[in-house]
């Protein structure tokens, strides 16, 4: 396996651990943590994608918004999440 | 930093610098923790310090509550079983109070020497115990992420203590 692939594999393993432990946490933790964990997972996925050189302006702009939620908000704001999804939906039309 | 200032200005850190933390500074945090009150002088705590970048990465993958990339993590554990000092059964409520007091000492000390901290309860206890090869009688309680803070100081919480205080007896103003 190349070094690059090995690095990517390591990052995927880290993300896997985060996803599984988050899933387990949902049994006992407050309901409001669920959106936070999923948004965090999206941010981690975009980090991996950026490290692999795959992010474009669109993905970077989503990542920036997500990072504001991850690092500056104790909980996920429903309206901000709505706006991210709206941006995502608009991008789907552009891809067609 | 004066104690009063440390208490009033401490805040949980979200973004950490990657700079390594001197071993002496980490020891200072434990020195502060073990000076907390502990019922029956049980001292039934254990602190695991992790600074190795590979281990930190793995711990991060087991700790969904961890935001950012701290330079160190301290695992606070309770030693279950009897009181190590007296051999008597431990009283759970007192044990939890002891570890909570140790935590606060650690957080205040960290802030006073310029380190940011963030206590984390959202992590997989069994996974962390397996990964760090903990003995069965070590109960992981929480993880404290430690590092130099990149956060801007936030406005201190404004709290009206009258809402959480009563004097002499309930119902008296």
CSV table of C-alpha atoms in Angstrom, one decimal:
chain,number,residue,atom,x,y,z
A,1,UNK,CA,0.0,0.0,0.0
A,2,UNK,CA,1.4,3.5,-0.8
A,3,UNK,CA,2.0,6.0,1.9
A,4,UNK,CA,-0.8,8.1,0.7
A,5,UNK,CA,-3.3,5.2,0.8
A,6,UNK,CA,-2.0,4.2,4.2
A,7,UNK,CA,-2.5,7.8,5.5
A,8,UNK,CA,-6.0,7.8,4.1
A,9,UNK,CA,-6.8,4.4,5.6
A,10,UNK,CA,-5.7,5.8,9.0
A,11,UNK,CA,-8.0,8.7,8.7
A,12,UNK,CA,-10.9,6.5,7.7
A,13,UNK,CA,-10.2,4.3,10.7
A,14,UNK,CA,-10.3,7.4,13.0
A,15,UNK,CA,-13.6,8.4,11.4
A,16,UNK,CA,-15.0,4.9,11.8
A,17,UNK,CA,-14.2,5.0,15.6
A,18,UNK,CA,-15.9,8.4,15.9
A,19,UNK,CA,-19.0,7.2,14.1
A,20,UNK,CA,-19.3,4.0,16.1
A,21,UNK,CA,-18.7,5.6,19.5
A,22,UNK,CA,-21.1,8.4,18.6
A,23,UNK,CA,-23.8,5.8,17.7
A,24,UNK,CA,-23.3,4.2,21.1
A,25,UNK,CA,-23.4,7.6,22.8
A,26,UNK,CA,-26.9,8.2,21.3
A,27,UNK,CA,-28.3,5.6,23.7
A,28,UNK,CA,-27.5,7.5,26.8
A,29,UNK,CA,-26.6,11.1,25.8
A,30,UNK,CA,-29.0,14.0,25.5
A,31,UNK,CA,-31.0,14.0,22.2
A,32,UNK,CA,-29.6,17.3,21.2
A,33,UNK,CA,-26.1,15.7,21.0
A,34,UNK,CA,-27.3,13.7,17.9
A,35,UNK,CA,-27.3,16.6,15.4
A,36,UNK,CA,-24.0,17.8,16.8
A,37,UNK,CA,-22.3,14.4,16.3
A,38,UNK,CA,-23.6,14.1,12.7
A,39,UNK,CA,-22.5,17.7,11.8
A,40,UNK,CA,-19.1,16.9,13.4
A,41,UNK,CA,-18.9,13.8,11.3
A,42,UNK,CA,-19.6,15.8,8.2
A,43,UNK,CA,-16.8,18.2,9.2
A,44,UNK,CA,-14.4,15.3,9.7
A,45,UNK,CA,-15.4,13.8,6.4
A,46,UNK,CA,-14.7,17.2,4.7
A,47,UNK,CA,-11.3,17.4,6.5
A,48,UNK,CA,-10.3,14.0,5.0
A,49,UNK,CA,-11.6,15.1,1.6
A,50,UNK,CA,-9.6,18.4,1.8
A,51,UNK,CA,-6.4,16.5,2.9
A,52,UNK,CA,-6.8,14.3,-0.2
A,53,UNK,CA,-7.0,17.4,-2.4
A,54,UNK,CA,-10.7,16.8,-3.3
A,55,UNK,CA,-12.3,19.9,-2.0
A,56,UNK,CA,-13.5,22.6,-4.3
A,57,UNK,CA,-14.9,26.1,-3.5
A,58,UNK,CA,-18.3,24.6,-2.8
A,59,UNK,CA,-17.0,21.9,-0.4
A,60,UNK,CA,-14.8,24.4,1.3
A,61,UNK,CA,-17.6,26.8,1.9
A,62,UNK,CA,-19.7,24.1,3.4
A,63,UNK,CA,-16.8,23.1,5.6
A,64,UNK,CA,-16.3,26.6,6.8
A,65,UNK,CA,-19.9,26.9,7.8
A,66,UNK,CA,-19.8,23.5,9.5
A,67,UNK,CA,-16.6,24.4,11.4
A,68,UNK,CA,-18.4,27.4,12.9
A,69,UNK,CA,-21.0,25.0,14.3
A,70,UNK,CA,-18.3,22.6,15.4
A,71,UNK,CA,-16.0,25.0,17.1
A,72,UNK,CA,-18.2,27.9,18.2
A,73,UNK,CA,-21.6,26.5,19.1
A,74,UNK,CA,-22.5,24.3,22.1
A,75,UNK,CA,-25.5,22.9,20.0
A,76,UNK,CA,-26.5,22.8,16.4
A,77,UNK,CA,-28.7,25.7,15.3
A,78,UNK,CA,-31.6,24.3,13.2
A,79,UNK,CA,-31.7,27.4,11.0
A,80,UNK,CA,-28.0,27.2,10.2
A,81,UNK,CA,-28.3,23.6,9.4
A,82,UNK,CA,-31.3,24.4,7.2
A,83,UNK,CA,-29.2,26.9,5.3
A,84,UNK,CA,-26.3,24.5,4.8
A,85,UNK,CA,-28.8,21.9,3.3
A,86,UNK,CA,-30.3,24.6,1.1
A,87,UNK,CA,-26.9,25.4,-0.2
A,88,UNK,CA,-26.2,21.7,-0.8
A,89,UNK,CA,-29.6,21.3,-2.6
A,90,UNK,CA,-28.8,24.2,-4.9
A,91,UNK,CA,-25.5,22.6,-5.7
A,92,UNK,CA,-27.2,19.4,-6.7
A,93,UNK,CA,-29.1,21.3,-9.4
A,94,UNK,CA,-25.8,22.8,-10.7
A,95,UNK,CA,-24.3,19.3,-10.9
A,96,UNK,CA,-27.0,18.0,-13.3
B,1,UNK,CA,-2.8,34.7,38.3
B,2,UNK,CA,-4.8,35.1,41.5
B,3,UNK,CA,-7.2,32.4,42.5
B,4,UNK,CA,-10.2,34.6,42.2
B,5,UNK,CA,-9.3,35.7,38.7
B,6,UNK,CA,-8.7,32.1,37.7
B,7,UNK,CA,-12.1,31.0,38.9
B,8,UNK,CA,-13.9,33.9,37.2
B,9,UNK,CA,-12.1,33.7,33.9
B,10,UNK,CA,-11.7,29.9,33.3
B,11,UNK,CA,-13.6,28.6,30.3
B,12,UNK,CA,-13.7,25.4,28.3
B,13,UNK,CA,-11.3,25.4,25.3
B,14,UNK,CA,-12.5,24.3,21.9
B,15,UNK,CA,-9.5,25.0,19.7
B,16,UNK,CA,-6.0,24.1,20.9
B,17,UNK,CA,-2.5,24.9,19.6
B,18,UNK,CA,-0.5,21.9,18.7
B,19,UNK,CA,2.5,22.9,20.8
B,20,UNK,CA,3.7,20.2,23.1
B,21,UNK,CA,3.2,20.8,26.8
B,22,UNK,CA,6.2,20.5,29.2
B,23,UNK,CA,6.0,17.5,31.4
B,24,UNK,CA,6.5,19.7,34.4
B,25,UNK,CA,3.3,21.6,33.6
B,26,UNK,CA,1.3,18.4,33.2
B,27,UNK,CA,2.7,17.2,36.6
B,28,UNK,CA,1.5,20.5,38.1
B,29,UNK,CA,-2.0,19.7,37.1
B,30,UNK,CA,-1.9,16.3,38.8
B,31,UNK,CA,-0.2,17.9,41.9
B,32,UNK,CA,-3.2,20.3,42.0
B,33,UNK,CA,-5.7,17.5,41.5
B,34,UNK,CA,-4.4,15.3,44.4
B,35,UNK,CA,-4.7,18.2,46.8
B,36,UNK,CA,-8.5,18.1,46.5
B,37,UNK,CA,-10.5,16.9,49.5
B,38,UNK,CA,-11.2,13.2,49.5
B,39,UNK,CA,-13.5,11.5,52.0
B,40,UNK,CA,-11.8,9.2,54.6
B,41,UNK,CA,-8.6,10.3,52.9
B,42,UNK,CA,-9.4,7.5,50.3
B,43,UNK,CA,-7.3,9.1,47.5
B,44,UNK,CA,-9.0,6.5,45.3
B,45,UNK,CA,-8.1,8.2,42.0
B,46,UNK,CA,-5.8,7.5,39.2
B,47,UNK,CA,-4.7,9.9,36.4
B,48,UNK,CA,-3.6,8.7,33.0
B,49,UNK,CA,-1.6,11.3,31.0
B,50,UNK,CA,-1.4,10.8,27.2
B,51,UNK,CA,0.8,13.0,25.1
B,52,UNK,CA,2.0,10.6,22.3
B,53,UNK,CA,0.5,11.9,19.0
B,54,UNK,CA,-0.5,8.4,17.8
B,55,UNK,CA,-2.2,7.6,21.1
B,56,UNK,CA,-4.0,11.0,21.1
B,57,UNK,CA,-5.3,10.3,17.6
B,58,UNK,CA,-6.7,7.0,18.7
B,59,UNK,CA,-8.2,8.4,21.8
B,60,UNK,CA,-9.8,11.1,19.7
B,61,UNK,CA,-11.4,8.5,17.6
B,62,UNK,CA,-13.0,7.0,20.7
B,63,UNK,CA,-14.1,10.3,22.1
B,64,UNK,CA,-16.9,11.9,20.1
B,65,UNK,CA,-17.2,14.7,22.6
B,66,UNK,CA,-13.7,15.9,21.9
B,67,UNK,CA,-13.5,19.0,19.7
B,68,UNK,CA,-10.2,20.2,18.4
B,69,UNK,CA,-6.7,18.6,18.8
B,70,UNK,CA,-5.3,18.9,22.3
B,71,UNK,CA,-1.6,18.4,22.9
B,72,UNK,CA,-2.4,16.1,25.9
B,73,UNK,CA,-5.3,14.3,27.5
B,74,UNK,CA,-5.7,13.3,31.1
B,75,UNK,CA,-8.0,10.4,31.9
B,76,UNK,CA,-9.5,10.7,35.4
B,77,UNK,CA,-10.2,7.3,36.9
B,78,UNK,CA,-11.7,6.0,40.1
B,79,UNK,CA,-10.1,3.0,41.7
B,80,UNK,CA,-13.1,0.9,42.7
B,81,UNK,CA,-13.3,-1.6,45.5
B,82,UNK,CA,-12.4,-0.8,49.1
B,83,UNK,CA,-10.8,2.4,50.4
B,84,UNK,CA,-7.1,2.0,49.6
B,85,UNK,CA,-6.1,3.7,52.9
B,86,UNK,CA,-8.4,1.9,55.3
B,87,UNK,CA,-9.7,-1.2,53.5
B,88,UNK,CA,-13.3,-0.1,54.3
B,89,UNK,CA,-16.1,-0.1,51.6
B,90,UNK,CA,-16.2,3.2,49.7
B,91,UNK,CA,-19.3,5.4,49.7
B,92,UNK,CA,-20.0,6.1,46.0
B,93,UNK,CA,-21.4,9.7,46.5
B,94,UNK,CA,-18.2,10.7,48.4
B,95,UNK,CA,-16.0,9.1,45.7
B,96,UNK,CA,-17.7,11.1,43.0
B,97,UNK,CA,-17.4,14.3,45.0
B,98,UNK,CA,-13.7,13.6,45.4
B,99,UNK,CA,-13.0,13.2,41.7
B,100,UNK,CA,-15.1,16.3,41.0
B,101,UNK,CA,-13.0,18.3,43.4
B,102,UNK,CA,-9.8,16.9,41.9
B,103,UNK,CA,-11.1,17.9,38.4
B,104,UNK,CA,-11.8,21.5,39.5
B,105,UNK,CA,-8.4,21.9,41.1
B,106,UNK,CA,-6.8,20.6,37.9
B,107,UNK,CA,-8.8,23.0,35.6
B,108,UNK,CA,-8.1,26.0,37.8
B,109,UNK,CA,-4.4,25.2,38.0
B,110,UNK,CA,-4.2,24.7,34.2
B,111,UNK,CA,-5.9,28.1,33.6
B,112,UNK,CA,-3.5,29.8,36.1
B,113,UNK,CA,-0.4,28.5,34.2
B,114,UNK,CA,-1.8,29.5,30.8
B,115,UNK,CA,-3.2,26.1,29.6
B,116,UNK,CA,-6.7,25.6,28.2
B,117,UNK,CA,-8.7,22.6,29.2
B,118,UNK,CA,-12.0,20.9,28.3
B,119,UNK,CA,-13.5,18.1,30.3
B,120,UNK,CA,-15.1,15.4,28.1
B,121,UNK,CA,-17.8,13.0,29.2
B,122,UNK,CA,-18.7,11.8,25.7
B,123,UNK,CA,-16.3,9.0,25.1
B,124,UNK,CA,-16.6,5.2,25.0
B,125,UNK,CA,-15.4,4.1,28.4
B,126,UNK,CA,-14.9,0.5,27.6
B,127,UNK,CA,-13.1,1.3,24.4
B,128,UNK,CA,-10.8,3.7,26.2
B,129,UNK,CA,-10.2,1.2,29.0
B,130,UNK,CA,-9.2,-1.5,26.5
B,131,UNK,CA,-7.0,0.9,24.5
B,132,UNK,CA,-5.1,2.1,27.5
B,133,UNK,CA,-4.9,-1.4,29.0
B,134,UNK,CA,-6.6,-0.3,32.3
B,135,UNK,CA,-6.9,-2.8,35.1
B,136,UNK,CA,-10.5,-3.9,35.8
B,137,UNK,CA,-10.8,-1.9,39.0
B,138,UNK,CA,-10.0,1.4,37.3
B,139,UNK,CA,-13.3,3.1,36.3
B,140,UNK,CA,-12.7,5.9,33.7
B,141,UNK,CA,-14.7,8.9,34.8
B,142,UNK,CA,-13.8,11.7,32.3
B,143,UNK,CA,-11.1,12.9,30.0
B,144,UNK,CA,-9.6,16.4,30.3
B,145,UNK,CA,-8.2,17.7,27.0
B,146,UNK,CA,-5.2,20.0,27.6
B,147,UNK,CA,-3.3,22.5,25.4
B,148,UNK,CA,-2.6,26.1,24.8
B,149,UNK,CA,-5.9,27.7,23.8
B,150,UNK,CA,-6.6,29.4,20.5
B,151,UNK,CA,-10.0,30.5,21.7
B,152,UNK,CA,-10.9,34.2,22.2
B,153,UNK,CA,-11.9,34.8,25.8
B,154,UNK,CA,-15.6,34.6,26.1
B,155,UNK,CA,-17.7,37.0,28.2
B,156,UNK,CA,-18.0,35.5,31.7
B,157,UNK,CA,-21.5,34.1,32.5
B,158,UNK,CA,-23.7,36.5,34.4
B,159,UNK,CA,-25.2,34.5,37.2
B,160,UNK,CA,-27.7,35.7,39.8
B,161,UNK,CA,-26.7,33.6,42.9
B,162,UNK,CA,-30.0,34.5,44.6
B,163,UNK,CA,-31.7,32.0,42.3
B,164,UNK,CA,-29.5,29.2,43.6
B,165,UNK,CA,-29.1,30.2,47.3
B,166,UNK,CA,-31.2,30.2,50.4
B,167,UNK,CA,-30.2,31.6,53.8
B,168,UNK,CA,-30.9,30.0,57.2
B,169,UNK,CA,-34.0,28.0,56.0
B,170,UNK,CA,-36.0,27.5,52.8
B,171,UNK,CA,-38.5,30.2,52.2
B,172,UNK,CA,-36.6,33.0,54.0
B,173,UNK,CA,-35.5,35.8,51.6
